[in-house]
Short mmCIF file of C-alpha atoms in Angstrom, two decimals:
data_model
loop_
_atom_site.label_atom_id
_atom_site.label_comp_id
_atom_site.label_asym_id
_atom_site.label_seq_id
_atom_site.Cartn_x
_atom_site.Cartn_y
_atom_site.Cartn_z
CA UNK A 1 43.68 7.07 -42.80
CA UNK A 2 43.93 6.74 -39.02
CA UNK A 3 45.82 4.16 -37.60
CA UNK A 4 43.57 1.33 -36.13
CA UNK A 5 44.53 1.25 -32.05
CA UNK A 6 43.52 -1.87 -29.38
CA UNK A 7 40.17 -1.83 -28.29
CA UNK A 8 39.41 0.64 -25.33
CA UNK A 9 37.29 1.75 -22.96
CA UNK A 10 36.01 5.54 -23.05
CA UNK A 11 37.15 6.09 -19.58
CA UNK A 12 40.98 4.10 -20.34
CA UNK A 13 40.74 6.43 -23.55
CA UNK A 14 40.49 10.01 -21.96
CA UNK A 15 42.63 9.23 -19.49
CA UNK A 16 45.31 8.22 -21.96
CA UNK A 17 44.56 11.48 -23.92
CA UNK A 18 44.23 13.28 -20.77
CA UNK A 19 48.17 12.11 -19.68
CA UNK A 20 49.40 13.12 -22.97
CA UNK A 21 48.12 16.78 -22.33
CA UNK A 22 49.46 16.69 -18.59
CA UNK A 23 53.04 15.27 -20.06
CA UNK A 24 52.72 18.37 -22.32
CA UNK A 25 52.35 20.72 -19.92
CA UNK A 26 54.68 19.46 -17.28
CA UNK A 27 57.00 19.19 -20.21
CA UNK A 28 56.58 22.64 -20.72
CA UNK A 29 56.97 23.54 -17.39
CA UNK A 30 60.42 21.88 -16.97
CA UNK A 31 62.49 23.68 -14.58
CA UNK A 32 60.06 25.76 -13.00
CA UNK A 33 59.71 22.84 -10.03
CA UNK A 34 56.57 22.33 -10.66
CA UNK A 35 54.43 19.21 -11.03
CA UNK A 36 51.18 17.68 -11.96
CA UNK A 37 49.56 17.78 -7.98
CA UNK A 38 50.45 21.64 -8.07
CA UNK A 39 48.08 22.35 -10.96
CA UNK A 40 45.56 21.70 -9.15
CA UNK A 41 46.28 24.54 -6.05
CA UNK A 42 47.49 26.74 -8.64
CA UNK A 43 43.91 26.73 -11.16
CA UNK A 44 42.23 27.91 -7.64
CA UNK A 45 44.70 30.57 -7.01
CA UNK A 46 43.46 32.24 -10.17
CA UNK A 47 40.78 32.81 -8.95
CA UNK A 48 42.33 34.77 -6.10
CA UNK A 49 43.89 34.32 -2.90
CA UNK A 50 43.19 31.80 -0.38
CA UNK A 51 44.75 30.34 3.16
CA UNK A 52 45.33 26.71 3.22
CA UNK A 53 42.10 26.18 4.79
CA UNK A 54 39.98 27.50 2.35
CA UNK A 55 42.32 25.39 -0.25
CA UNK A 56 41.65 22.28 1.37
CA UNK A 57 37.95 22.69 2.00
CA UNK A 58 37.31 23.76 -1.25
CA UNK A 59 39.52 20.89 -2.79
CA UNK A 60 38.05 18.27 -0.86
CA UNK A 61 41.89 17.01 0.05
CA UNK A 62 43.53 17.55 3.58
CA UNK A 63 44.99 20.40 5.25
CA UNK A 64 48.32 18.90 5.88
CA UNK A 65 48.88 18.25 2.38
CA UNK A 66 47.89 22.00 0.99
CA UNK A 67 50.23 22.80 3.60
CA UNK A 68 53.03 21.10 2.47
CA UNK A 69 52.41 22.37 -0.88
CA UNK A 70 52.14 25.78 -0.25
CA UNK A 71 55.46 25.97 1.46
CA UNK A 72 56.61 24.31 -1.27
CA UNK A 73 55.71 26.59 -4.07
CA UNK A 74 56.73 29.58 -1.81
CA UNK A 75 59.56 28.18 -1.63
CA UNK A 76 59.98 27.79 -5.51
CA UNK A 77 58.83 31.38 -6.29
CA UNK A 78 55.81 30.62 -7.39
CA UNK A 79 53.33 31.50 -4.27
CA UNK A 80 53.59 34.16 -1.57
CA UNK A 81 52.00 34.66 0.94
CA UNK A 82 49.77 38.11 1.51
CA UNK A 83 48.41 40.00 4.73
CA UNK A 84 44.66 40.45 5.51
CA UNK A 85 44.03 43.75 6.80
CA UNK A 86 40.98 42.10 8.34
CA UNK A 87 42.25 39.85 10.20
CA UNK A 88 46.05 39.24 10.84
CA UNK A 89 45.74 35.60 12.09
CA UNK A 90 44.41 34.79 8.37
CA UNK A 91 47.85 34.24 5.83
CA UNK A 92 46.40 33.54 2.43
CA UNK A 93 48.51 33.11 -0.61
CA UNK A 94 48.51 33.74 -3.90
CA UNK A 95 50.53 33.69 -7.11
CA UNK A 96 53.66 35.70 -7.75
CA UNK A 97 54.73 36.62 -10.95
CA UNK A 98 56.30 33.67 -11.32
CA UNK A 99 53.64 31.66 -10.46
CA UNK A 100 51.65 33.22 -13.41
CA UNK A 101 54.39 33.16 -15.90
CA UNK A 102 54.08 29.57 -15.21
CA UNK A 103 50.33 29.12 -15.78
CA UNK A 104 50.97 31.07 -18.84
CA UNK A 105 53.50 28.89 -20.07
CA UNK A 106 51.50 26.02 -18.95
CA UNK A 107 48.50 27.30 -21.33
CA UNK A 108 50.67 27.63 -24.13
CA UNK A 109 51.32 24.02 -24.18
CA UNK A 110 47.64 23.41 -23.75
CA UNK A 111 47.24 25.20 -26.79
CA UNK A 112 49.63 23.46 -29.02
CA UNK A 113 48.12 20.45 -28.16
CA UNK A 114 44.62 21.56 -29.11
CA UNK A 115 46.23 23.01 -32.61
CA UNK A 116 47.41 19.54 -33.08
CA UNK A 117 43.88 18.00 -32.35
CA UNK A 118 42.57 20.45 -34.54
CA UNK A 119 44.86 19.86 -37.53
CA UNK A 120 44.20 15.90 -37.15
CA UNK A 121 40.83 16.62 -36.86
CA UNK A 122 39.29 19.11 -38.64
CA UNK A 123 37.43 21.85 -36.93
CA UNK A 124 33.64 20.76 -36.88
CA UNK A 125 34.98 17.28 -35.42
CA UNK A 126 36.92 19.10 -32.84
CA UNK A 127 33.90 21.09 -32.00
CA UNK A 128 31.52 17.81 -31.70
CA UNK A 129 34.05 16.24 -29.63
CA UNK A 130 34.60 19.59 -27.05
CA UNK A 131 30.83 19.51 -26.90
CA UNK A 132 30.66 15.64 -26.26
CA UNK A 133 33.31 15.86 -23.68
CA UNK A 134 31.44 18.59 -21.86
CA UNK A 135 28.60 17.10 -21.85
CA UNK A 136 30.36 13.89 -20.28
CA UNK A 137 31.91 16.03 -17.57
CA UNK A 138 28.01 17.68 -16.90
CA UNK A 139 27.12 14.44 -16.79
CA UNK A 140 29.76 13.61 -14.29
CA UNK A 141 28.81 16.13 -11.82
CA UNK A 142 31.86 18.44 -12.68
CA UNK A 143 30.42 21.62 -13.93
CA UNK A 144 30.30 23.87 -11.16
CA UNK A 145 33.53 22.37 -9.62
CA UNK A 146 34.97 23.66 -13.09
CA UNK A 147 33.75 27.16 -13.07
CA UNK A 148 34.84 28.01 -9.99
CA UNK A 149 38.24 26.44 -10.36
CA UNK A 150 37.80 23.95 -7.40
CA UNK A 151 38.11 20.29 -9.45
CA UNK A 152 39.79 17.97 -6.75
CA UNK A 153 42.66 16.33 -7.27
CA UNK A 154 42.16 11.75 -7.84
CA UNK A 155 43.31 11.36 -4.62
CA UNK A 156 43.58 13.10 -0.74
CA UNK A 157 47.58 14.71 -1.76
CA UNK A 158 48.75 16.61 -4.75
#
């Protein structure tokens, strides 16, 4: 039987369940320097490279604080910066191997913590609640934002 928890909200309730993933994966990610905020530049690095421009336009947070960030992951290993043979005024970055070893670690731990939900769960209830959840974040607007990796941060830094 599950144990009975306090009355809450559905938005107080995924973001409780959505800090226990981020703990997860920051907890995964120990050592590496990296935090929370930098998920966030790094999911729209995947995607390929970018200047800090394109990273704050497409984030909707400002230019000084992609900046900031940037030099900070290139200075953990995790970015570097590339050359445009199109234009040498343009100095987009992307991930180094480090970087990526990082997202893959970072995945892993998103995957445990799915196994888990799927062990408590059950897989059809897993299922109904994936397909509830993205119907919530359709339903919020976030869809597109989502597929091409540009979800902005809560607030204007990371």
């Amino acid at each position: 039987m599950e144990d009975s928890l306090p009355s809450l909200d559905l938005s107080s309730a995924l973001t409780l369940l959505g800090d226990a993933v981020s703990r997860a994966v920051v907890g995964a990610l120990k050592g590496t320097g990296l935090r929370h905020g930098h998920g966030y530049l790094v999911q729209r690095l995947l995607v390929g490279p970018a200047t800090a421009t394109e990273l704050a336009d497409e984030l909707g947070i400002t230019q000084q604080a992609v900046s900031k960030t940037v030099k900070e992951l290139i200075d953990l290993g995790h970015l570097e910066t590339v050359p445009d043979p199109t234009d040498h005024r343009r100095r987009p970055v992307r991930l180094t191997p480090r970087g990526v070893e990082a997202v893959e670690r970072a995945r892993a731990a998103r995957t445990e913590v799915e196994s888990r939900i799927r062990a408590a769960l059950g897989q059809e209830r897993t299922d109904r609640a994936m397909a509830d959840i993205q119907a919530m974040l359709n339903a919020l607007g976030l869809s597109e934002d989502i597929r091409r990796r540009t979800v902005s941060p809560p607030g204007p830094e990371l």
